[in-house]
Coordinates of C-alpha atoms in Angstrom, one line a residue:
M103 CA -10.9 -3.6 2.7
T104 CA -11.7 -3.0 -1.1
P105 CA -10.5 -5.4 -3.7
L106 CA -7.9 -4.4 -5.8
V107 CA -7.7 -6.7 -9.2
R108 CA -7.1 -4.2 -11.8
L109 CA -6.5 -0.2 -11.3
T110 CA -6.2 2.1 -14.2
A111 CA -5.4 5.7 -13.3
I112 CA -3.1 8.6 -13.3
A113 CA 0.7 7.9 -11.9
A114 CA 2.4 10.6 -9.7
P115 CA 6.0 10.5 -10.3
L116 CA 7.8 10.8 -7.2
L117 CA 11.4 9.8 -8.0
R118 CA 13.3 10.0 -5.0
E119 CA 15.4 7.4 -3.4
N120 CA 14.9 6.5 0.4
I121 CA 11.4 8.0 0.9
D122 CA 11.2 7.1 4.5
T123 CA 7.9 7.1 6.6
D124 CA 8.5 10.1 8.4
A125 CA 8.5 11.8 5.3
I126 CA 5.2 9.9 4.3
I127 CA 3.6 11.1 7.4
P128 CA 5.5 13.2 9.6
S129 CA 5.4 12.5 13.6
R130 CA 3.9 15.8 13.8
E131 CA 1.1 14.8 12.0
M132 CA 0.2 11.6 14.0
T133 CA -2.4 12.9 16.4
S134 CA -4.2 9.6 16.9
V135 CA -4.0 5.5 16.4
S136 CA -7.3 5.8 13.9
K137 CA -6.5 5.0 10.3
T138 CA -8.4 8.1 9.4
G139 CA -7.7 12.1 9.7
L140 CA -4.2 11.4 8.0
A141 CA -4.4 12.6 4.4
D142 CA -3.8 16.1 5.1
G143 CA -0.5 15.1 6.8
L144 CA 0.4 13.1 3.6
F145 CA 4.1 14.6 2.8
A146 CA 3.6 17.5 4.7
G147 CA 7.3 18.2 4.7
W148 CA 7.3 18.6 1.1
R149 CA 3.4 19.6 0.2
Y150 CA 3.0 22.5 2.3
T151 CA 5.4 25.5 2.3
Q152 CA 5.6 25.9 6.2
V153 CA 6.2 23.3 8.9
G154 CA 2.5 22.6 10.4
G155 CA 0.9 24.9 7.7
R156 CA -1.6 23.9 5.1
E157 CA -0.5 26.6 2.3
P158 CA 0.2 24.2 -0.9
N159 CA 3.9 24.3 -2.2
P160 CA 3.2 24.5 -5.9
A161 CA 6.3 22.8 -6.6
F162 CA 5.2 19.4 -5.2
I163 CA 3.9 16.9 -7.5
L164 CA 0.6 16.2 -5.3
N165 CA -0.2 19.8 -5.9
Q166 CA -0.1 20.1 -9.6
P167 CA -3.4 19.7 -11.2
R168 CA -2.1 16.9 -13.5
Y169 CA -1.8 14.7 -10.2
H170 CA -5.1 15.8 -8.2
D171 CA -6.8 12.3 -8.9
A172 CA -3.5 10.1 -9.0
R173 CA -3.9 6.7 -7.6
I174 CA -0.8 5.4 -8.0
L175 CA 2.6 6.5 -7.2
L176 CA 6.1 6.1 -8.7
G177 CA 9.0 6.0 -6.0
G178 CA 12.7 5.5 -6.2
P179 CA 14.5 2.7 -4.5
N180 CA 13.9 1.8 -0.6
F181 CA 10.5 3.1 -0.5
G182 CA 9.1 3.2 2.7
C183 CA 12.3 3.1 4.6
G184 CA 12.6 4.2 8.5
S185 CA 10.5 3.4 11.1
S186 CA 8.0 0.7 10.8
R187 CA 4.9 3.1 11.5
E188 CA 1.7 1.9 9.8
H189 CA 0.4 5.3 9.8
A190 CA 2.5 6.0 6.3
V191 CA 0.6 3.2 4.6
W192 CA -2.9 4.7 6.3
A193 CA -2.1 8.2 5.0
L194 CA -1.1 7.0 1.4
A195 CA -4.4 5.0 1.1
E196 CA -6.9 7.6 2.8
Y197 CA -5.3 10.0 0.2
G198 CA -6.6 7.5 -2.4
F199 CA -3.4 5.7 -3.6
R200 CA -4.0 2.1 -4.0
A201 CA -0.3 1.2 -5.9
I202 CA 2.9 2.4 -5.3
I203 CA 5.4 1.2 -8.1
A204 CA 9.0 1.4 -6.9
P205 CA 12.4 -0.4 -7.8
S206 CA 12.4 -1.9 -4.0
F207 CA 10.6 -1.8 -0.4
N208 CA 11.6 -1.7 3.0
P209 CA 10.2 -5.3 3.8
I210 CA 8.0 -4.0 6.7
F211 CA 6.3 -1.2 4.7
Q212 CA 5.8 -4.1 2.2
G213 CA 3.9 -5.8 4.4
N214 CA 1.8 -2.9 5.8
C215 CA 1.1 -1.9 2.2
I216 CA -0.5 -5.5 1.6
R217 CA -2.6 -5.4 5.0
N218 CA -4.0 -2.2 4.1
G219 CA -5.0 -2.6 0.6
V220 CA -2.1 -0.9 -1.5
A221 CA -0.4 -3.2 -3.9
P222 CA 3.5 -2.6 -3.6
V223 CA 4.8 -3.2 -7.4
I224 CA 8.3 -3.8 -7.9
L225 CA 9.6 -2.9 -11.3
S226 CA 13.2 -1.7 -12.3
A227 CA 14.1 2.1 -12.0
E228 CA 14.5 2.2 -16.2
A229 CA 11.0 0.9 -16.2
I230 CA 9.6 3.6 -14.0
A231 CA 11.5 6.3 -15.3
Q232 CA 10.1 5.0 -18.7
I233 CA 6.4 5.1 -17.3
A234 CA 6.9 8.7 -15.9
A235 CA 8.2 9.7 -19.1
L236 CA 5.2 8.7 -21.1
D237 CA 2.7 10.8 -18.5
T238 CA -0.2 8.6 -19.4
D239 CA -2.6 6.4 -17.5
V240 CA -1.1 3.5 -15.8
T241 CA -3.0 0.3 -15.7
V242 CA -2.0 -2.1 -12.5
D243 CA -3.4 -5.8 -13.0
L244 CA -2.9 -8.0 -10.4
A245 CA -4.6 -11.1 -11.9
T246 CA -1.9 -11.0 -14.7
L247 CA 0.6 -9.3 -12.9
R248 CA 1.4 -6.8 -15.4
V249 CA 1.9 -3.0 -15.5
W250 CA 0.7 -0.9 -19.0
A251 CA 1.4 2.1 -19.9
G252 CA 0.9 3.3 -23.3
D253 CA 1.9 0.7 -25.4
A254 CA 4.4 -0.6 -23.1
S255 CA 3.9 -3.4 -20.5
W256 CA 6.2 -5.1 -17.8
S257 CA 5.7 -8.0 -15.7
F258 CA 6.2 -8.2 -11.8
A259 CA 6.3 -10.8 -9.1
L260 CA 3.8 -11.0 -5.9
A261 CA 3.8 -13.9 -3.7
D262 CA 0.5 -16.0 -3.9
E263 CA -0.9 -14.7 -0.1
P264 CA -0.2 -11.2 -0.8
R265 CA -1.8 -11.2 -4.2
E266 CA -4.9 -13.3 -2.5
M267 CA -5.1 -10.6 0.5
L268 CA -5.3 -7.5 -2.3
M269 CA -7.7 -9.1 -4.7
E270 CA -10.5 -10.4 -2.3
G271 CA -9.5 -7.3 -0.1
L272 CA -8.6 -9.4 2.9
D273 CA -6.8 -8.6 6.0
A274 CA -4.5 -11.2 8.0
I275 CA -7.7 -12.2 10.1
E276 CA -10.1 -12.9 7.4
L277 CA -7.6 -14.5 5.1
T278 CA -7.3 -17.1 8.4
L279 CA -10.9 -17.3 8.5
K280 CA -11.3 -18.9 5.0
R281 CA -9.7 -21.6 6.5
R282 CA -12.8 -21.4 9.3
Q283 CA -14.0 -25.2 8.9
E284 CA -10.5 -26.5 9.4
I285 CA -9.9 -24.8 12.1
T286 CA -13.5 -25.6 14.1
A287 CA -12.4 -29.3 12.9
F288 CA -9.2 -29.5 14.6
R289 CA -10.7 -27.5 17.7
A290 CA -13.4 -30.5 18.1
A291 CA -10.7 -33.2 17.3
D292 CA -8.2 -31.5 20.1
A293 CA -10.9 -30.8 22.8
A294 CA -11.8 -34.6 22.3
R295 CA -8.4 -35.6 22.8
R296 CA -7.2 -33.0 25.6
P297 CA -10.7 -31.7 27.1
W298 CA -8.7 -30.5 30.2
V299 CA -7.2 -27.5 27.9
Y300 CA -10.8 -26.3 27.5
L301 CA -12.9 -24.5 29.4
P302 CA -16.6 -25.4 30.2
A303 CA -18.9 -23.8 27.6

């Protein structure tokens, strides 16, 4: 994954409550188990005028020229609720989003974000409304755990391990392999104690 330390970008306001994973990527748009080829189906039910079609709905926020290059998404409470489909985050990431700012996230969706290089940033609904009203570039900084928009800024919390994964571009396996020397030393010591557990080399 590409490390994410500091991001400054346009933030698209999609301030709806309970945006579920089926709204993010409808099941009809999930035609493979690959992480690619999903961006066109992102928010397909809202983004296009007809089910299964590709005629843009001009009223939808991502179809407005101002937000074509948005890399930050502003959402409402309980973002990513519904099913646990990881395709939802894959679609967001492939489209180009690297951070989602919302008052709360479904825990499974939040974990999927971290494992796929998308920062789930929790701010109050009032702060998010203020960011949306400012209509300016937004900066998300994982090093300082702050969000800036205009002259205003807000702090947010992120546990050490998710922060490390995002800032260093690590998935769960790569995070574990940072302790490769300890793992190798444990295996060697354990093989000496219990040789019968290990197959011959």
